């Protein structure tokens, strides 16, 4: 077959070449567009990087239950717990997954803030850049708790006891490199109150260790110890945020209690692997926000100490993660908690 000379000239053959390239591009793009249009067509798995029964696990299961119907007739969402490496194991599993919308992560400040700040070799990721942010689920304060039997009734008394002990007194955490570890270490530095870190295996062991007076204090999510606080076994001395907790309005913030500059909160966020298609990201964001508007979901999150959010966008979630990552890196530096 022959072509007219003008079709073979550098200028003359451009329409022909562009036509072929355009058709090829359309063919290459069409599977992605088709996948977005038909999403979801199979089960979506939410990875929770902690053992069952914690606050992050609860958030993941509540969203899984309500997001399914919001995603349409093929919408089915299940939760898989994948703890390990300070919650980085589950995060890495999702980060390395195919970006097709069928593997998601519901992670916490420990997973996406503390771990990559304190242990970058174990958690070698930037939460805002190496994942696709989908939605902010909620935020919550931590509380400073002591055994009631200790006789300590204020942060001032706790600091005095720690200074007197010169590092002999211990604090509990749910594991090395997590939010409770950082919160306590930061307090120790800012208050000039030396203490020894005693990590426990999982958050459920912390209240028991306090009640047995194996340790003097701990920073924990308020919902995890609210039962022991209300029955008098533990005492809540202060909260870590800059505003008081609605459930305990008479309990001061740490700044009010005499620790200037102390501000820390934990949170729960949904992300997917990097390069998740925009259409799928938008679909998941809408489904998550729909779930977070459900009154039962909101009540149960609130009961667990989480202030639910239902208005985040992928863009605002990315900005949130970037700001929190910077905040946690600064906190880790102040606490001198970098571990690799």
CSV table of C-alpha atoms in Angstrom, one decimal, residues 127-252:
chain,number,residue,atom,x,y,z
A,127,UNK,CA,1.7,8.6,55.0
A,128,UNK,CA,0.6,11.5,52.8
A,129,UNK,CA,2.7,10.5,49.8
A,130,UNK,CA,3.0,6.7,49.8
A,131,UNK,CA,-0.7,5.9,50.2
A,132,UNK,CA,-3.9,7.3,48.6
A,133,UNK,CA,-5.7,9.2,51.4
A,134,UNK,CA,-9.4,8.4,51.4
A,135,UNK,CA,-11.1,9.7,54.6
A,136,UNK,CA,-10.5,10.9,58.2
A,137,UNK,CA,-12.7,8.7,60.4
A,138,UNK,CA,-12.2,10.5,63.7
A,139,UNK,CA,-9.9,12.0,66.3
A,140,UNK,CA,-9.6,11.3,70.1
A,141,UNK,CA,-7.6,12.4,73.1
A,142,UNK,CA,-5.4,10.3,75.3
A,143,UNK,CA,-5.6,10.5,79.1
A,144,UNK,CA,-3.0,10.4,81.8
A,145,UNK,CA,-4.1,7.7,84.2
A,146,UNK,CA,-2.7,6.4,87.5
A,147,UNK,CA,-3.9,3.8,90.0
A,148,UNK,CA,-6.2,5.3,92.5
A,149,UNK,CA,-4.4,3.4,95.2
A,150,UNK,CA,-1.2,5.4,94.4
A,151,UNK,CA,-2.8,8.4,96.2
A,152,UNK,CA,-1.8,10.7,93.3
A,153,UNK,CA,-4.6,13.2,92.5
A,154,UNK,CA,-2.9,15.7,90.2
A,155,UNK,CA,-0.3,16.0,87.4
A,156,UNK,CA,1.8,18.1,89.8
A,157,UNK,CA,1.9,15.2,92.3
A,158,UNK,CA,2.8,12.7,89.6
A,159,UNK,CA,5.6,14.9,88.4
A,160,UNK,CA,6.9,15.3,92.0
A,161,UNK,CA,6.8,11.5,92.5
A,162,UNK,CA,8.7,10.9,89.2
A,163,UNK,CA,11.4,13.4,90.0
A,164,UNK,CA,11.8,11.9,93.4
A,165,UNK,CA,12.1,8.4,91.9
A,166,UNK,CA,14.8,9.6,89.4
A,167,UNK,CA,13.8,7.2,86.7
A,168,UNK,CA,12.9,4.2,88.9
A,169,UNK,CA,9.1,4.6,88.4
A,170,UNK,CA,7.7,3.0,85.3
A,171,UNK,CA,5.0,3.8,82.8
A,172,UNK,CA,3.1,1.3,80.7
A,173,UNK,CA,2.4,1.3,77.0
A,174,UNK,CA,0.7,-1.0,74.6
A,175,UNK,CA,4.0,-1.7,72.8
A,176,UNK,CA,7.3,-0.1,71.7
A,177,UNK,CA,6.9,2.7,69.1
A,178,UNK,CA,3.2,3.3,69.5
A,179,UNK,CA,1.2,6.4,70.4
A,180,UNK,CA,1.1,5.6,74.1
A,181,UNK,CA,4.9,5.1,74.2
A,182,UNK,CA,5.4,8.5,72.5
A,183,UNK,CA,2.8,10.3,74.6
A,184,UNK,CA,4.4,9.1,77.8
A,185,UNK,CA,8.0,9.8,76.6
A,186,UNK,CA,7.1,13.3,75.5
A,187,UNK,CA,5.5,14.0,78.8
A,188,UNK,CA,8.6,12.8,80.6
A,189,UNK,CA,10.8,15.2,78.6
A,190,UNK,CA,8.5,18.2,78.7
A,191,UNK,CA,7.8,17.9,82.4
A,192,UNK,CA,11.3,17.0,83.3
A,193,UNK,CA,10.0,13.9,85.0
A,194,UNK,CA,12.2,10.8,84.4
A,195,UNK,CA,10.5,7.4,84.1
A,196,UNK,CA,11.2,4.0,82.7
A,197,UNK,CA,9.2,2.6,79.8
A,198,UNK,CA,7.6,-0.8,80.4
A,199,UNK,CA,5.9,-2.1,77.2
A,200,UNK,CA,3.1,-4.6,77.4
A,201,UNK,CA,1.7,-6.8,74.8
A,202,UNK,CA,-1.5,-5.0,73.6
A,203,UNK,CA,-3.6,-2.3,75.0
A,204,UNK,CA,-5.8,-4.6,77.2
A,205,UNK,CA,-2.8,-5.3,79.5
A,206,UNK,CA,-2.2,-1.7,80.4
A,207,UNK,CA,-5.2,-1.1,82.8
A,208,UNK,CA,-4.4,-4.4,84.5
A,209,UNK,CA,-0.8,-3.4,85.0
A,210,UNK,CA,-1.9,0.0,86.5
A,211,UNK,CA,-4.4,-1.6,88.9
A,212,UNK,CA,-1.8,-4.1,90.1
A,213,UNK,CA,0.6,-1.1,90.5
A,214,UNK,CA,3.2,-2.7,88.3
A,215,UNK,CA,3.7,0.8,86.9
A,216,UNK,CA,2.9,4.3,88.2
A,217,UNK,CA,1.1,5.8,85.1
A,218,UNK,CA,0.1,5.4,81.5
A,219,UNK,CA,-1.2,7.4,78.6
A,220,UNK,CA,-4.1,5.6,77.1
A,221,UNK,CA,-7.2,6.2,75.1
A,222,UNK,CA,-9.9,7.3,77.5
A,223,UNK,CA,-12.4,4.8,76.2
A,224,UNK,CA,-10.0,1.9,76.9
A,225,UNK,CA,-9.9,2.8,80.7
A,226,UNK,CA,-13.3,4.5,81.2
A,227,UNK,CA,-14.7,1.6,83.0
A,228,UNK,CA,-11.9,1.4,85.5
A,229,UNK,CA,-12.0,5.2,85.9
A,230,UNK,CA,-15.8,5.2,86.7
A,231,UNK,CA,-15.5,2.3,89.1
A,232,UNK,CA,-12.7,4.0,91.0
A,233,UNK,CA,-9.8,1.7,90.2
A,234,UNK,CA,-8.0,4.3,88.1
A,235,UNK,CA,-7.8,8.1,88.2
A,236,UNK,CA,-7.8,10.3,85.2
A,237,UNK,CA,-5.4,13.2,85.8
A,238,UNK,CA,-5.4,15.1,82.5
A,239,UNK,CA,-6.0,14.8,78.8
A,240,UNK,CA,-3.5,15.4,76.0
A,241,UNK,CA,-5.5,17.7,73.7
A,242,UNK,CA,-5.8,21.5,74.1
A,243,UNK,CA,-9.5,21.2,74.9
A,244,UNK,CA,-11.1,19.2,77.7
A,245,UNK,CA,-12.9,15.9,77.1
A,246,UNK,CA,-16.7,16.2,76.9
A,247,UNK,CA,-17.1,13.1,79.1
A,248,UNK,CA,-14.8,14.5,81.8
A,249,UNK,CA,-15.3,18.3,81.8
A,250,UNK,CA,-13.7,18.7,85.2
A,251,UNK,CA,-10.4,17.0,84.1
A,252,UNK,CA,-7.8,19.6,82.9
